[in-house]
Coordinates of C-alpha atoms in Angstrom, one line a residue:
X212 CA 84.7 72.0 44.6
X213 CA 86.0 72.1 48.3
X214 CA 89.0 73.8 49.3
X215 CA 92.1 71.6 49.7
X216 CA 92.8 70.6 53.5
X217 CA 96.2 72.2 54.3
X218 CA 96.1 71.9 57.7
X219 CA 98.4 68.7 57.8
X220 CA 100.5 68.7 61.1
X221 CA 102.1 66.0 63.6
X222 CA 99.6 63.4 64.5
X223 CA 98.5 63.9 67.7
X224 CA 98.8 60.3 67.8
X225 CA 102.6 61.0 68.3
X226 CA 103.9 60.8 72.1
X227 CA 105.0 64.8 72.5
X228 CA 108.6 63.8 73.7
X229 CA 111.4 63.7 71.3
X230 CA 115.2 62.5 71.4
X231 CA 117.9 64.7 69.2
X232 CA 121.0 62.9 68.9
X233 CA 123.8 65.9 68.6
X234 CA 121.1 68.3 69.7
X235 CA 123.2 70.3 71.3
X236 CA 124.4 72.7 68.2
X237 CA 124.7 73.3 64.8
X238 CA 121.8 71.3 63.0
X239 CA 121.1 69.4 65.7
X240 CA 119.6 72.7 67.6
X241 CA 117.7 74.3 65.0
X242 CA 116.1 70.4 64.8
X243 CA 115.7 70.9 68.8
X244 CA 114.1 74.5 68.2
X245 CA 111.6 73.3 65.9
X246 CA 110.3 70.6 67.9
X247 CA 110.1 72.7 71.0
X248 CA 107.9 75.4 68.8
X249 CA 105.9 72.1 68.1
X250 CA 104.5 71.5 71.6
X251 CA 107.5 68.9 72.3
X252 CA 109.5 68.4 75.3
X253 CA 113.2 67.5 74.3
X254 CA 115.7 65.1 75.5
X255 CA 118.8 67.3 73.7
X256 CA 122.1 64.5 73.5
X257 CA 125.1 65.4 73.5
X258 CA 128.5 64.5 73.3
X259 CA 131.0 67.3 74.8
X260 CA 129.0 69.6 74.0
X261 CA 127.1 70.4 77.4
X262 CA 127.8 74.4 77.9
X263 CA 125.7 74.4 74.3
X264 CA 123.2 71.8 75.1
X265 CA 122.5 73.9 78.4
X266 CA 121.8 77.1 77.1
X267 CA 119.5 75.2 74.2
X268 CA 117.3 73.9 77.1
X269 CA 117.1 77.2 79.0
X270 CA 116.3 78.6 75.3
X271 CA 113.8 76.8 75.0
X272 CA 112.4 77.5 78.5
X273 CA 113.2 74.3 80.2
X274 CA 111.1 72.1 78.6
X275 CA 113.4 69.0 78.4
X276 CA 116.1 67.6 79.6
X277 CA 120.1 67.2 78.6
X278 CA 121.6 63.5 78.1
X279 CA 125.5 63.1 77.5
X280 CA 126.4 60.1 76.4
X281 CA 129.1 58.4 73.9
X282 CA 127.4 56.8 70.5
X283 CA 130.9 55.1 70.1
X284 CA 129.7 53.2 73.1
X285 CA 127.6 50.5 73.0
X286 CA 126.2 50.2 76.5
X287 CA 125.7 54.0 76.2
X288 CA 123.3 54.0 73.1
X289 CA 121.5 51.2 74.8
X290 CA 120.5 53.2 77.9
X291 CA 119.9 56.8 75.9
X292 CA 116.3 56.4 75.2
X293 CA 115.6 54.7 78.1
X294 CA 117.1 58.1 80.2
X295 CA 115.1 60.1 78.1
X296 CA 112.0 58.0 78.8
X297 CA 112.6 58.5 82.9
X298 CA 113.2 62.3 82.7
X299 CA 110.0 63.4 80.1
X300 CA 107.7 60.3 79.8
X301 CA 107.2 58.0 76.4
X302 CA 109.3 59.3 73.4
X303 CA 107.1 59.6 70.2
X304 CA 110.3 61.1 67.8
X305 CA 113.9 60.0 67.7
X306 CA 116.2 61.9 65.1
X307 CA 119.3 60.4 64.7
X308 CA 121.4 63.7 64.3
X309 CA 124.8 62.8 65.8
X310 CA 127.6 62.2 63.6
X311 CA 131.3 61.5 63.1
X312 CA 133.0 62.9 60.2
X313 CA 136.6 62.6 59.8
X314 CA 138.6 62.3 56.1
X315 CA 139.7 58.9 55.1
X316 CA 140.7 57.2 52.2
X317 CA 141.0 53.8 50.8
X318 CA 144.6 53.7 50.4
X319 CA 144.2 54.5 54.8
X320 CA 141.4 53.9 56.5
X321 CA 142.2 51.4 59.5
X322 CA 140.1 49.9 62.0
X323 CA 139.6 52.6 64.1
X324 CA 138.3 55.3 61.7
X325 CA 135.6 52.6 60.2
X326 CA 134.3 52.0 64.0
X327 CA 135.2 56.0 64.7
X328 CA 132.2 56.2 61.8
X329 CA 129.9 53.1 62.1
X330 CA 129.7 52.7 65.8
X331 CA 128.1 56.4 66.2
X332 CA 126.7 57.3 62.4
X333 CA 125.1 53.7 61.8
X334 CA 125.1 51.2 64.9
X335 CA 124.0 53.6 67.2
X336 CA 120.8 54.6 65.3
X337 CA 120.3 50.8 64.4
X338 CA 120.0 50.5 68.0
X339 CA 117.8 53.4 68.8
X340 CA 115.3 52.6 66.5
X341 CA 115.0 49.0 67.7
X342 CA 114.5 50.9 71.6
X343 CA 111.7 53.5 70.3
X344 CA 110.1 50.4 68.5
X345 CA 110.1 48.4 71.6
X346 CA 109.0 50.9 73.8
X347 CA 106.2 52.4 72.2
X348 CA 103.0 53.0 74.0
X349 CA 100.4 50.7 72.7
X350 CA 98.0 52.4 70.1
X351 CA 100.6 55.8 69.4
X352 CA 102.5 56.6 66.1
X353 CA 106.3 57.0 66.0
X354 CA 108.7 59.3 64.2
X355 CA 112.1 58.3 62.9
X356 CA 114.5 61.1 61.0
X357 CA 117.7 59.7 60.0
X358 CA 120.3 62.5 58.9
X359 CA 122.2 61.3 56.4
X360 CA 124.3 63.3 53.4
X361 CA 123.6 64.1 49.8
X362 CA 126.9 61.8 48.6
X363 CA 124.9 59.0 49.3
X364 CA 123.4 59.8 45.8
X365 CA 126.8 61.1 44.8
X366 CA 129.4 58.7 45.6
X367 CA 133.2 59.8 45.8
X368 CA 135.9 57.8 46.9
X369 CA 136.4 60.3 50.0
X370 CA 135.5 59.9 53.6
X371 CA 135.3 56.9 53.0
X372 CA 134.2 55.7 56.6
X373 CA 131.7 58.2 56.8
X374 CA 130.4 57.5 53.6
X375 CA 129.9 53.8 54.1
X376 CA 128.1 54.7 57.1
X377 CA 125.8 56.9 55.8
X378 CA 125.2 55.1 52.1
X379 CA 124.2 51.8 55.4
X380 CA 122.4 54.5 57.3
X381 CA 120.2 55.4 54.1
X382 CA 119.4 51.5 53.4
X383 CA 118.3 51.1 57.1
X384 CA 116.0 53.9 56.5
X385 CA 113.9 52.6 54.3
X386 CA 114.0 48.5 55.9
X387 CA 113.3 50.0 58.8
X388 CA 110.4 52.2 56.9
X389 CA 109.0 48.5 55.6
X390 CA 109.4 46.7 59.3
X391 CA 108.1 49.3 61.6
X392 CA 105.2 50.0 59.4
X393 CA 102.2 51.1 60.1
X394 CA 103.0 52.2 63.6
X395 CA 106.4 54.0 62.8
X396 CA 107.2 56.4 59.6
X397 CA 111.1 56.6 59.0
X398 CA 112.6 59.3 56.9
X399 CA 115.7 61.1 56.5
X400 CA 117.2 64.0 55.1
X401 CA 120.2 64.3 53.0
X402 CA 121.8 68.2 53.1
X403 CA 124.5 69.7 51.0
X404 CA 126.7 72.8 52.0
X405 CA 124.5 73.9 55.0
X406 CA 127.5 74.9 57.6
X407 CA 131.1 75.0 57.4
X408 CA 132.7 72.1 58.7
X409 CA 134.9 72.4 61.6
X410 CA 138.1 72.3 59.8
X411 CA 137.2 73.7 56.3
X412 CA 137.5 77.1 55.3
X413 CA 135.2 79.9 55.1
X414 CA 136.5 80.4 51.3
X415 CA 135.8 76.6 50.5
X416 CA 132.7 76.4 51.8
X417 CA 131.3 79.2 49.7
X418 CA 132.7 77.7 46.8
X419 CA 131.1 74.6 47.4
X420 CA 127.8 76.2 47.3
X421 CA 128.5 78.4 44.6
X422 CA 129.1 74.8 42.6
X423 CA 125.6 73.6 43.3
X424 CA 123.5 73.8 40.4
X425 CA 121.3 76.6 42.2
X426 CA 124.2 78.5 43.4
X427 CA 123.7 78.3 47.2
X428 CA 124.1 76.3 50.2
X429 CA 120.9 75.3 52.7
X430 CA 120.9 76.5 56.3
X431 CA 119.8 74.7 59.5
X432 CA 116.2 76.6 59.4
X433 CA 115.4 75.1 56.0
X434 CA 116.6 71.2 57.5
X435 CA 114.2 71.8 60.2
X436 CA 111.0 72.9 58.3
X437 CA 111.9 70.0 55.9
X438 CA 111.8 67.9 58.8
X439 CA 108.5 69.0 60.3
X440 CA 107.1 68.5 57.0
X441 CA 108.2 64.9 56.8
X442 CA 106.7 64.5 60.1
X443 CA 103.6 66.3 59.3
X444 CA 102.7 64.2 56.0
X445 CA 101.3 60.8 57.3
X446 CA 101.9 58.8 53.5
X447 CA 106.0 59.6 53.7
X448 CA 107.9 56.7 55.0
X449 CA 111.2 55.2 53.4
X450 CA 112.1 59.0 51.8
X451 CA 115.1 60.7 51.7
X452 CA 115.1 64.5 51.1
X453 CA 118.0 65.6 49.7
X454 CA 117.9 69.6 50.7
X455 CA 121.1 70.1 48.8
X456 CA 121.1 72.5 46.3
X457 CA 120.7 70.3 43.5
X458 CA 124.1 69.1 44.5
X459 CA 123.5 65.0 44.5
X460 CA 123.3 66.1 40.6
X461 CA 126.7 65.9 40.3
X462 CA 126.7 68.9 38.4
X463 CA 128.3 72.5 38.6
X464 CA 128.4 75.6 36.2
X465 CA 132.2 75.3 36.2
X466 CA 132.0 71.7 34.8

């Protein structure tokens, strides 16, 4: 009997330019980092984040350029590909990274914190997508990543916003997966406890991941070799990898 064929990888098919939304830190970078090991050259957005976003690109020797631009603005989103196009040539991957996340409830989300959510965490990727699937070379693949968040399969009635525009983001994942097939494979990932928010608490965080059913958070290395692998495996479209802990369970040793 033969040996299996492990040698799966990113189809060469694939343009090697990619577009990180939020690439500029936290998950965002290690997704840049990957890429970059990968043979990519990357167009790293970011918001206000540009000291980060800089010294990503030099990390990464150069190989890419740096894109600000407001996701909360239309006009913005619909030029952002377009710039990333003109700087590095035909973009083959577009992970939709960027995200707002600010507490609301029912009782008082307004106006503003549903479009502070679903102008950047859903519209904007909506948009993005329909640019890479417009602009595609003739005869190459695409890759779409979508990050979304394990709540989607564990709803609470917190962040309310946010979770509305992920729980929309993760049902234009996989309609996007059905109408951009064959040429484009659309995926996400869903993480857990992975970094502390910028306003929690060290002490909370850990607690969180001590709550997971495997005791422990992820960390932005493990998002980005989940993400290579959905790239690498050409059968995977309309998936969501929740990298989580076991925590979309909804199930904790102290329960």
């Amino acid at each position: 009997m033969p040996a299996p064929d492990l040698s799966f990888g990113i189809s060469s098919a694939v343009p090697r330019v990619a577009l990180v939304t939020g690439g500029g830190r936290r998950l965002g970078a290690a997704l840049v980092r990957m890429l970059a090991q990968q043979g990519f050259a990357v167009a790293i957005h970011y918001h206000g984040s540009e000291a980060e976003a800089e010294a990503l690109l030099t990390e990464i020797g150069g190989r890419g350029c740096i894109l600000q631009a407001d996701l909360a603005c239309e006009a913005a989103v619909e030029t952002l590909l377009s710039r990333a196009m003109a700087a590095l040539g035909p973009v083959g991957v577009l992970i939709n990274n960027a995200s707002a996340f600010e507490r609301d409830e029912i009782g008082d989300a307004t106006r503003e914190s549903w479009d502070r959510h679903l102008e950047p965490n859903l519209r904007a990727p909506f948009v993005l997508s329909q640019t890479l699937a417009r602009e595609l070379p003739e005869n190459a693949q695409g890759l779409i990543l979508n990050m979304l968040d394990q709540r989607v399969w564990n709803l609470t009635p917190h962040f309310v916003s946010y979770t509305i525009s992920k729980s929309a983001l993760w049902t234009l994942t996989q309609t996007l997966a059905l109408a951009l097939a064959p040429r484009i494979r659309v995926n996400a990932i869903g993480p857990g406890p992975v970094l502390p928010a910028p306003r929690q608490a060290q002490a909370h965080f850990d607690l969180m991941c001590a709550r997971t059913p495997l005791g422990h958070g992820s960390s932005p290395d493990e998002i980005a070799c989940a993400a290579l692998a959905l790239f690498s495996l050409p059968s995977v479209t309309g998936q969501m990898l929740a990298l989580d802990a076991g925590q979309h369970l909804n199930w904790s040793p102290a329960s």
